[in-house]
PDB file of C-alpha atoms and ligand atoms in Angstrom:
ATOM      1  CA  UNK A   9     108.988 116.855  87.731  1.00 82.00           C
ATOM      2  CA  UNK A  10     106.670 116.994  84.730  1.00 93.00           C
ATOM      3  CA  UNK A  11     104.580 113.970  83.849  1.00 98.00           C
ATOM      4  CA  UNK A  12     104.805 112.041  80.590  1.00 98.00           C
ATOM      5  CA  UNK A  13     101.823 111.053  78.470  1.00 98.00           C
ATOM      6  CA  UNK A  14     101.886 108.894  75.362  1.00 98.00           C
ATOM      7  CA  UNK A  15      99.037 109.673  72.946  1.00 98.00           C
ATOM      8  CA  UNK A  16      98.513 107.726  69.708  1.00 98.00           C
ATOM      9  CA  UNK A  17      97.165 109.410  66.576  1.00 98.00           C
ATOM     10  CA  UNK A  18      98.284 112.998  67.224  1.00 98.00           C
ATOM     11  CA  UNK A  19      98.629 114.139  63.585  1.00 98.00           C
ATOM     12  CA  UNK A  20      95.088 115.520  63.437  1.00 98.00           C
ATOM     13  CA  UNK A  21      91.637 115.601  64.994  1.00 98.00           C
ATOM     14  CA  UNK A  22      91.132 114.830  68.667  1.00 99.00           C
ATOM     15  CA  UNK A  23      94.670 113.452  69.136  1.00 98.00           C
ATOM     16  CA  UNK A  24      96.321 116.651  67.872  1.00 98.00           C
ATOM     17  CA  UNK A  25      94.111 118.758  70.157  1.00 98.00           C
ATOM     18  CA  UNK A  26      94.832 116.410  73.072  1.00 98.00           C
ATOM     19  CA  UNK A  27      98.592 116.716  72.553  1.00 98.00           C
ATOM     20  CA  UNK A  28      98.316 120.530  72.522  1.00 98.00           C
ATOM     21  CA  UNK A  29      96.175 120.479  75.670  1.00 98.00           C
ATOM     22  CA  UNK A  30      98.618 118.275  77.606  1.00 98.00           C
ATOM     23  CA  UNK A  31     101.562 120.416  76.419  1.00 98.00           C
ATOM     24  CA  UNK A  32      99.775 123.549  77.655  1.00 98.00           C
ATOM     25  CA  UNK A  33      99.605 121.862  81.086  1.00 98.00           C
ATOM     26  CA  UNK A  34     103.383 121.232  81.136  1.00 98.00           C
ATOM     27  CA  UNK A  35     103.299 117.523  80.305  1.00 98.00           C
ATOM     28  CA  UNK A  36     106.001 115.797  78.289  1.00 98.00           C
ATOM     29  CA  UNK A  37     104.070 114.396  75.315  1.00 98.00           C
ATOM     30  CA  UNK A  38     105.022 111.496  73.051  1.00 97.00           C
ATOM     31  CA  UNK A  39     102.725 111.467  70.024  1.00 98.00           C
ATOM     32  CA  UNK A  40     102.388 109.092  67.116  1.00 98.00           C
ATOM     33  CA  UNK A  41     101.083 108.837  63.597  1.00 98.00           C
ATOM     34  CA  UNK A  42     102.051 106.630  60.673  1.00 98.00           C
ATOM     35  CA  UNK A  43     104.561 109.044  59.127  1.00 98.00           C
ATOM     36  CA  UNK A  44     106.072 110.069  62.472  1.00 97.00           C
ATOM     37  CA  UNK A  45     106.102 113.690  61.260  1.00 97.00           C
ATOM     38  CA  UNK A  46     103.789 116.165  63.007  1.00 97.00           C
ATOM     39  CA  UNK A  47     104.724 119.690  61.997  1.00 95.00           C
ATOM     40  CA  UNK A  48     101.927 121.343  64.017  1.00 95.00           C
ATOM     41  CA  UNK A  49     103.514 120.044  67.215  1.00 96.00           C
ATOM     42  CA  UNK A  50     106.914 121.694  67.060  1.00 95.00           C
ATOM     43  CA  UNK A  51     107.412 122.030  70.831  1.00 97.00           C
ATOM     44  CA  UNK A  52     110.407 121.342  73.121  1.00 97.00           C
ATOM     45  CA  UNK A  53     108.324 118.952  75.244  1.00 98.00           C
ATOM     46  CA  UNK A  54     106.900 116.989  72.316  1.00 98.00           C
ATOM     47  CA  UNK A  55     108.420 113.935  70.653  1.00 96.00           C
ATOM     48  CA  UNK A  56     106.901 112.346  67.549  1.00 97.00           C
ATOM     49  CA  UNK A  57     107.250 108.663  66.753  1.00 96.00           C
ATOM     50  CA  UNK A  58     106.087 106.617  63.796  1.00 97.00           C
ATOM     51  CA  UNK A  59     103.460 103.988  64.580  1.00 98.00           C
ATOM     52  CA  UNK A  60     101.200 102.042  62.249  1.00 98.00           C
ATOM     53  CA  UNK A  61      98.844 100.002  64.394  1.00 98.00           C
ATOM     54  CA  UNK A  62      98.010  97.755  61.447  1.00 98.00           C
ATOM     55  CA  UNK A  63     101.655  96.699  61.145  1.00 98.00           C
ATOM     56  CA  UNK A  64     103.171  94.267  63.669  1.00 98.00           C
ATOM     57  CA  UNK A  65     106.765  95.332  62.914  1.00 97.00           C
ATOM     58  CA  UNK A  66     105.874  98.983  63.454  1.00 98.00           C
ATOM     59  CA  UNK A  67     104.395  98.126  66.868  1.00 97.00           C
ATOM     60  CA  UNK A  68     107.479  96.092  67.836  1.00 96.00           C
ATOM     61  CA  UNK A  69     109.737  98.907  66.662  1.00 95.00           C
ATOM     62  CA  UNK A  70     108.082 101.253  69.169  1.00 93.00           C
ATOM     63  CA  UNK A  71     109.891  99.451  72.002  1.00 88.00           C
ATOM     64  CA  UNK A  72     113.107 101.041  70.702  1.00 86.00           C
ATOM     65  CA  UNK A  73     111.766 104.363  71.948  1.00 83.00           C
ATOM     66  CA  UNK A  74     111.944 103.083  75.520  1.00 84.00           C
ATOM     67  CA  UNK A  75     115.265 101.269  75.066  1.00 82.00           C
ATOM     68  CA  UNK A  76     116.838 104.490  73.790  1.00 78.00           C
ATOM     69  CA  UNK A  77     115.244 106.838  76.334  1.00 76.00           C
ATOM     70  CA  UNK A  78     114.517 104.746  79.445  1.00 82.00           C
ATOM     71  CA  UNK A  79     111.276 106.749  79.651  1.00 88.00           C
ATOM     72  CA  UNK A  80     108.574 105.749  82.127  1.00 95.00           C
ATOM     73  CA  UNK A  81     105.018 106.794  81.293  1.00 97.00           C
ATOM     74  CA  UNK A  82     102.458 108.320  83.641  1.00 98.00           C
ATOM     75  CA  UNK A  83      99.608 107.966  81.163  1.00 98.00           C
ATOM     76  CA  UNK A  84      98.773 106.320  77.857  1.00 98.00           C
ATOM     77  CA  UNK A  85      95.878 107.487  75.705  1.00 99.00           C
ATOM     78  CA  UNK A  86      95.000 105.049  72.936  1.00 99.00           C
ATOM     79  CA  UNK A  87      93.371 107.627  70.665  1.00 98.00           C
ATOM     80  CA  UNK A  88      94.315 106.449  67.150  1.00 99.00           C
ATOM     81  CA  UNK A  89      91.376 104.851  65.430  1.00 98.00           C
ATOM     82  CA  UNK A  90      89.655 104.611  62.078  1.00 98.00           C
ATOM     83  CA  UNK A  91      86.087 104.303  60.869  1.00 98.00           C
ATOM     84  CA  UNK A  92      86.054 103.496  57.140  1.00 98.00           C
ATOM     85  CA  UNK A  93      82.534 102.036  57.384  1.00 98.00           C
ATOM     86  CA  UNK A  94      81.061 104.888  59.446  1.00 98.00           C
ATOM     87  CA  UNK A  95      77.622 105.783  58.002  1.00 96.00           C
ATOM     88  CA  UNK A  96      77.583 102.619  55.799  1.00 98.00           C
ATOM     89  CA  UNK A  97      74.600 100.306  56.105  1.00 98.00           C
ATOM     90  CA  UNK A  98      76.348  96.985  55.521  1.00 98.00           C
ATOM     91  CA  UNK A  99      79.792  95.610  56.394  1.00 98.00           C
ATOM     92  CA  UNK A 100      82.400  95.244  53.639  1.00 98.00           C
ATOM     93  CA  UNK A 101      85.204  92.738  54.088  1.00 98.00           C
ATOM     94  CA  UNK A 102      88.275  94.921  53.444  1.00 98.00           C
ATOM     95  CA  UNK A 103      87.200  97.855  55.581  1.00 98.00           C
ATOM     96  CA  UNK A 104      85.997  95.447  58.279  1.00 98.00           C
ATOM     97  CA  UNK A 105      89.465  93.859  58.495  1.00 98.00           C
ATOM     98  CA  UNK A 106      91.176  97.266  58.367  1.00 98.00           C
ATOM     99  CA  UNK A 107      89.009  98.546  61.218  1.00 98.00           C
ATOM    100  CA  UNK A 108      89.729  95.566  63.435  1.00 98.00           C
ATOM    101  CA  UNK A 109      93.467  95.640  62.565  1.00 98.00           C
ATOM    102  CA  UNK A 110      93.767  99.208  63.870  1.00 99.00           C
ATOM    103  CA  UNK A 111      91.037  99.663  66.508  1.00 99.00           C
ATOM    104  CA  UNK A 112      91.260  96.218  68.102  1.00 99.00           C
ATOM    105  CA  UNK A 113      94.283  94.047  67.212  1.00 98.00           C
ATOM    106  CA  UNK A 114      96.817  96.856  66.846  1.00 98.00           C
ATOM    107  CA  UNK A 115      95.587  98.796  69.859  1.00 98.00           C
ATOM    108  CA  UNK A 116      95.566  95.669  72.026  1.00 98.00           C
ATOM    109  CA  UNK A 117      99.048  94.430  71.130  1.00 98.00           C
ATOM    110  CA  UNK A 118     100.503  97.930  71.271  1.00 98.00           C
ATOM    111  CA  UNK A 119      99.101  98.315  74.779  1.00 98.00           C
ATOM    112  CA  UNK A 120     100.350  94.879  75.832  1.00 98.00           C
ATOM    113  CA  UNK A 121     103.821  95.901  74.709  1.00 96.00           C
ATOM    114  CA  UNK A 122     103.956  99.300  76.396  1.00 96.00           C
ATOM    115  CA  UNK A 123     102.144  98.379  79.635  1.00 95.00           C
ATOM    116  CA  UNK A 124     105.472  97.532  81.261  1.00 95.00           C
ATOM    117  CA  UNK A 125     106.632 101.112  80.691  1.00 96.00           C
ATOM    118  CA  UNK A 126     103.693 102.639  82.589  1.00 97.00           C
ATOM    119  CA  UNK A 127     104.573 103.585  86.169  1.00 98.00           C
ATOM    120  CA  UNK A 128     102.739 102.051  89.113  1.00 98.00           C
ATOM    121  CA  UNK A 129      99.790 104.359  89.727  1.00 98.00           C
ATOM    122  CA  UNK A 130      99.682 105.246  86.022  1.00 98.00           C
ATOM    123  CA  UNK A 131      96.639 105.444  83.751  1.00 98.00           C
ATOM    124  CA  UNK A 132      95.634 103.793  80.491  1.00 98.00           C
ATOM    125  CA  UNK A 133      92.710 105.390  78.662  1.00 99.00           C
ATOM    126  CA  UNK A 134      91.140 103.957  75.516  1.00 99.00           C
ATOM    127  CA  UNK A 135      89.321 106.429  73.281  1.00 99.00           C
ATOM    128  CA  UNK A 136      86.273 104.376  72.486  1.00 98.00           C
ATOM    129  CA  UNK A 137      82.860 105.530  71.280  1.00 98.00           C
ATOM    130  CA  UNK A 138      79.286 105.536  72.449  1.00 98.00           C
ATOM    131  CA  UNK A 139      78.695 103.717  69.142  1.00 98.00           C
ATOM    132  CA  UNK A 140      80.400 100.731  70.777  1.00 98.00           C
ATOM    133  CA  UNK A 141      77.871 100.617  73.594  1.00 98.00           C
ATOM    134  CA  UNK A 142      75.865  97.376  73.406  1.00 98.00           C
ATOM    135  CA  UNK A 143      73.233  98.741  75.821  1.00 96.00           C
ATOM    136  CA  UNK A 144      72.608 101.818  73.670  1.00 93.00           C
ATOM    137  CA  UNK A 145      72.768 100.238  70.194  1.00 96.00           C
ATOM    138  CA  UNK A 146      69.495 101.171  68.479  1.00 95.00           C
ATOM    139  CA  UNK A 147      70.708 101.529  64.857  1.00 97.00           C
ATOM    140  CA  UNK A 148      72.202  99.127  62.288  1.00 96.00           C
ATOM    141  CA  UNK A 149      74.878 101.167  60.473  1.00 97.00           C
ATOM    142  CA  UNK A 150      78.698 101.246  60.848  1.00 98.00           C
ATOM    143  CA  UNK A 151      78.973  97.535  61.666  1.00 98.00           C
ATOM    144  CA  UNK A 152      82.766  97.208  61.859  1.00 98.00           C
ATOM    145  CA  UNK A 153      83.227 100.478  63.730  1.00 98.00           C
ATOM    146  CA  UNK A 154      80.566  99.687  66.349  1.00 98.00           C
ATOM    147  CA  UNK A 155      81.855  96.130  66.819  1.00 98.00           C
ATOM    148  CA  UNK A 156      85.476  97.324  67.079  1.00 99.00           C
ATOM    149  CA  UNK A 157      84.664  99.813  69.822  1.00 98.00           C
ATOM    150  CA  UNK A 158      82.607  97.203  71.707  1.00 98.00           C
ATOM    151  CA  UNK A 159      85.665  94.923  71.544  1.00 99.00           C
ATOM    152  CA  UNK A 160      87.903  97.761  72.729  1.00 99.00           C
ATOM    153  CA  UNK A 161      85.540  98.304  75.668  1.00 98.00           C
ATOM    154  CA  UNK A 162      85.940  94.645  76.613  1.00 98.00           C
ATOM    155  CA  UNK A 163      89.710  95.117  76.526  1.00 99.00           C
ATOM    156  CA  UNK A 164      89.288  98.069  78.896  1.00 98.00           C
ATOM    157  CA  UNK A 165      87.466  95.782  81.334  1.00 98.00           C
ATOM    158  CA  UNK A 166      90.048  92.990  80.994  1.00 98.00           C
ATOM    159  CA  UNK A 167      92.938  95.411  81.601  1.00 98.00           C
ATOM    160  CA  UNK A 168      91.076  96.903  84.550  1.00 98.00           C
ATOM    161  CA  UNK A 169      90.884  93.457  86.133  1.00 98.00           C
ATOM    162  CA  UNK A 170      94.499  92.562  85.386  1.00 98.00           C
ATOM    163  CA  UNK A 171      95.927  95.869  86.601  1.00 98.00           C
ATOM    164  CA  UNK A 172      93.626  96.240  89.602  1.00 98.00           C
ATOM    165  CA  UNK A 173      95.417  98.026  92.455  1.00 98.00           C
ATOM    166  CA  UNK A 174      98.365  99.196  90.314  1.00 98.00           C
ATOM    167  CA  UNK A 175      96.936 101.180  87.380  1.00 98.00           C
ATOM    168  CA  UNK A 176      93.687 102.947  86.465  1.00 98.00           C
ATOM    169  CA  UNK A 177      92.016 102.052  83.168  1.00 98.00           C
ATOM    170  CA  UNK A 178      89.022 103.595  81.367  1.00 99.00           C
ATOM    171  CA  UNK A 179      87.147 103.847  78.086  1.00 99.00           C
ATOM    172  CA  UNK A 180      86.215 107.376  77.016  1.00 99.00           C
ATOM    173  CA  UNK A 181      83.661 108.541  74.453  1.00 98.00           C
ATOM    174  CA  UNK A 182      85.055 111.864  73.163  1.00 98.00           C
ATOM    175  CA  UNK A 183      81.704 113.233  72.010  1.00 98.00           C
ATOM    176  CA  UNK A 184      80.592 113.890  68.433  1.00 98.00           C
ATOM    177  CA  UNK A 185      83.579 115.862  67.213  1.00 98.00           C
ATOM    178  CA  UNK A 186      84.263 117.872  64.044  1.00 98.00           C
ATOM    179  CA  UNK A 187      87.112 115.792  62.569  1.00 98.00           C
ATOM    180  CA  UNK A 188      87.652 114.081  59.222  1.00 98.00           C
ATOM    181  CA  UNK A 189      87.039 110.552  60.560  1.00 98.00           C
ATOM    182  CA  UNK A 190      83.830 110.492  58.469  1.00 98.00           C
ATOM    183  CA  UNK A 191      82.019 112.919  56.161  1.00 96.00           C
ATOM    184  CA  UNK A 192      79.153 113.434  58.597  1.00 96.00           C
ATOM    185  CA  UNK A 193      81.538 114.545  61.356  1.00 97.00           C
ATOM    186  CA  UNK A 194      81.590 117.987  59.765  1.00 97.00           C
ATOM    187  CA  UNK A 195      78.330 118.435  61.708  1.00 97.00           C
ATOM    188  CA  UNK A 196      79.829 117.307  65.020  1.00 98.00           C
ATOM    189  CA  UNK A 197      78.732 119.143  68.160  1.00 98.00           C
ATOM    190  CA  UNK A 198      82.225 119.675  69.607  1.00 98.00           C
ATOM    191  CA  UNK A 199      85.435 121.116  68.199  1.00 98.00           C
ATOM    192  CA  UNK A 200      88.503 118.890  68.719  1.00 98.00           C
ATOM    193  CA  UNK A 201      89.732 121.435  71.285  1.00 98.00           C
ATOM    194  CA  UNK A 202      86.479 121.256  73.299  1.00 98.00           C
ATOM    195  CA  UNK A 203      86.590 117.469  73.277  1.00 98.00           C
ATOM    196  CA  UNK A 204      90.288 117.408  74.208  1.00 99.00           C
ATOM    197  CA  UNK A 205      89.742 119.717  77.190  1.00 98.00           C
ATOM    198  CA  UNK A 206      86.981 117.434  78.532  1.00 98.00           C
ATOM    199  CA  UNK A 207      89.086 114.321  77.994  1.00 99.00           C
ATOM    200  CA  UNK A 208      92.018 116.027  79.735  1.00 98.00           C
ATOM    201  CA  UNK A 209      89.847 116.963  82.739  1.00 98.00           C
ATOM    202  CA  UNK A 210      88.757 113.332  83.027  1.00 98.00           C
ATOM    203  CA  UNK A 211      92.196 111.770  82.544  1.00 98.00           C
ATOM    204  CA  UNK A 212      93.867 113.919  85.217  1.00 98.00           C
ATOM    205  CA  UNK A 213      90.983 113.353  87.650  1.00 98.00           C
ATOM    206  CA  UNK A 214      90.937 110.603  90.247  1.00 98.00           C
ATOM    207  CA  UNK A 215      88.532 108.493  88.154  1.00 98.00           C
ATOM    208  CA  UNK A 216      87.299 105.049  89.154  1.00 98.00           C
ATOM    209  CA  UNK A 217      89.182 102.346  87.257  1.00 98.00           C
ATOM    210  CA  UNK A 218      86.974 100.384  84.862  1.00 98.00           C
ATOM    211  CA  UNK A 219      84.631 103.257  84.013  1.00 98.00           C
ATOM    212  CA  UNK A 220      83.199 104.097  80.545  1.00 98.00           C
ATOM    213  CA  UNK A 221      83.068 107.900  80.500  1.00 98.00           C
ATOM    214  CA  UNK A 222      81.151 110.186  78.126  1.00 98.00           C
ATOM    215  CA  UNK A 223      83.395 113.263  77.843  1.00 98.00           C
ATOM    216  CA  UNK A 224      80.717 115.240  75.973  1.00 98.00           C
ATOM    217  CA  UNK A 225      78.025 114.989  78.640  1.00 98.00           C
ATOM    218  CA  UNK A 226      80.517 114.377  81.448  1.00 97.00           C
ATOM    219  CA  UNK A 227      78.689 111.391  82.841  1.00 98.00           C
ATOM    220  CA  UNK A 228      79.132 107.638  82.919  1.00 98.00           C
ATOM    221  CA  UNK A 229      78.258 105.776  79.685  1.00 97.00           C
ATOM    222  CA  UNK A 230      76.333 102.505  79.521  1.00 96.00           C
ATOM    223  CA  UNK A 231      78.475  99.574  78.343  1.00 98.00           C
TER     224      UNK A 231
HETATM  225  N1  NAP B 328      85.338 112.302  65.881  1.00 65.58           N
HETATM  226  C1  NAP B 328      84.351 111.772  66.598  1.00 65.58           C
HETATM  227  O1  NAP B 328      83.210 112.288  66.634  1.00 65.58           O
HETATM  228  C2  NAP B 328      84.592 110.535  67.402  1.00 65.58           C
HETATM  229  C3  NAP B 328      83.514 109.998  68.128  1.00 65.58           C
HETATM  230  C4  NAP B 328      83.731 108.858  68.899  1.00 65.58           C
HETATM  231  C5  NAP B 328      84.988 108.286  68.951  1.00 65.58           C
HETATM  232  N2  NAP B 328      86.017 108.819  68.219  1.00 65.58           N
HETATM  233  C6  NAP B 328      87.333 108.184  68.327  1.00 65.58           C
HETATM  234  O2  NAP B 328      88.295 109.164  68.628  1.00 65.58           O
HETATM  235  C7  NAP B 328      89.576 108.772  68.110  1.00 65.58           C
HETATM  236  C8  NAP B 328      90.156 109.911  67.276  1.00 65.58           C
HETATM  237  O3  NAP B 328      89.251 110.163  66.208  1.00 65.58           O
HETATM  238  P1  NAP B 328      89.324 111.461  65.277  1.00 65.58           P
HETATM  239  O4  NAP B 328      87.933 111.792  64.919  1.00 65.58           O
HETATM  240  O5  NAP B 328      90.219 112.470  65.871  1.00 65.58           O
HETATM  241  O6  NAP B 328      90.007 110.809  63.975  1.00 65.58           O
HETATM  242  P2  NAP B 328      90.985 111.420  62.879  1.00 65.58           P
HETATM  243  O7  NAP B 328      90.885 112.888  62.838  1.00 65.58           O
HETATM  244  O8  NAP B 328      90.721 110.642  61.635  1.00 65.58           O
HETATM  245  O9  NAP B 328      92.450 111.038  63.454  1.00 65.58           O
HETATM  246  C9  NAP B 328      92.820 109.696  63.568  1.00 65.58           C
HETATM  247  C10 NAP B 328      94.253 109.582  64.031  1.00 65.58           C
HETATM  248  O10 NAP B 328      94.601 108.179  64.026  1.00 65.58           O
HETATM  249  C11 NAP B 328      95.804 108.002  63.284  1.00 65.58           C
HETATM  250  N3  NAP B 328      95.796 106.731  62.553  1.00 65.58           N
HETATM  251  C12 NAP B 328      95.013 106.371  61.505  1.00 65.58           C
HETATM  252  N4  NAP B 328      95.329 105.153  61.081  1.00 65.58           N
HETATM  253  C13 NAP B 328      96.337 104.713  61.873  1.00 65.58           C
HETATM  254  C14 NAP B 328      97.103 103.523  61.941  1.00 65.58           C
HETATM  255  N5  NAP B 328      96.926 102.512  61.064  1.00 65.58           N
HETATM  256  N6  NAP B 328      98.045 103.403  62.888  1.00 65.58           N
HETATM  257  C15 NAP B 328      98.269 104.410  63.773  1.00 65.58           C
HETATM  258  N7  NAP B 328      97.598 105.575  63.764  1.00 65.58           N
HETATM  259  C16 NAP B 328      96.639 105.717  62.814  1.00 65.58           C
HETATM  260  C17 NAP B 328      95.840 109.170  62.309  1.00 65.58           C
HETATM  261  O11 NAP B 328      97.195 109.434  61.946  1.00 65.58           O
HETATM  262  P3  NAP B 328      97.799 109.252  60.465  1.00 65.58           P
HETATM  263  O12 NAP B 328      96.646 109.073  59.510  1.00 65.58           O
HETATM  264  O13 NAP B 328      98.552 110.533  60.243  1.00 65.58           O
HETATM  265  O14 NAP B 328      98.668 108.055  60.584  1.00 65.58           O
HETATM  266  C18 NAP B 328      95.252 110.296  63.135  1.00 65.58           C
HETATM  267  O15 NAP B 328      96.249 110.924  63.895  1.00 65.58           O
HETATM  268  C19 NAP B 328      89.324 107.499  67.299  1.00 65.58           C
HETATM  269  O16 NAP B 328      89.643 106.376  68.091  1.00 65.58           O
HETATM  270  C20 NAP B 328      87.831 107.541  67.039  1.00 65.58           C
HETATM  271  O17 NAP B 328      87.278 106.266  66.838  1.00 65.58           O
HETATM  272  C21 NAP B 328      85.853 109.917  67.448  1.00 65.58           C
END
């Protein structure tokens, strides 16, 4: 029987490439974006669902998916994320709040809600960033983005502890990828497809729960 993966933020960038990669490996894929319409993923094993992580009602509404389908998940990849202050020197209040609403609050409460639908032995992977590494922080830009990914990493650790023995949990840095998350990403070292393949290889591996993995260099990341 094919496995089911839920991936957030599959309308573009790394999430879109991840959905295509999992579909090419015969997974059932549930993908999300705010509109719930993803024309590039017209595939019999793909289902799109609307999810706005900055909106509590939208998160609650996602439970309907499981009520209607009785689906059990093998894997969840929390990929959706934003970086409106990437490359900015100083924090700005609105973009700071927006960043935390999506990358931290929304991702946390979405995960809390769907955890019960992940099978025993299942995996929860948070797409974080090396920019959220406290050990490696040597610059002063992108304050909200860096802080949000550091907070997400802490959530990875907390979930690892709570789900010890039943589920595997990890944070993954996808590499510097050519997406539209910020202007400078046009210079990224990896295409979304290259990043997605490396993330896929990690997610389907027998990884150690609680790890922070750098998919670009394929080695463990410092927290
Ligand atoms: N690109 C990089 O070099 C890089 C490096 C390190 C980490 N990352 C992380 O990798 C992940 C994917 O990044 P990306 O570069 O692929 O970004 P992207 O191309 O901008 O795609 C972001 C995805 O998130 C969705 N999204 C945005 N706001 C949302 C919201 N409020 N609620 C739900 N979904 C929302 C978008 O869908 P809609 O706008 O259609 O709703 C889109 O599908 C992010 O978590 C990012 O922080 C990226």
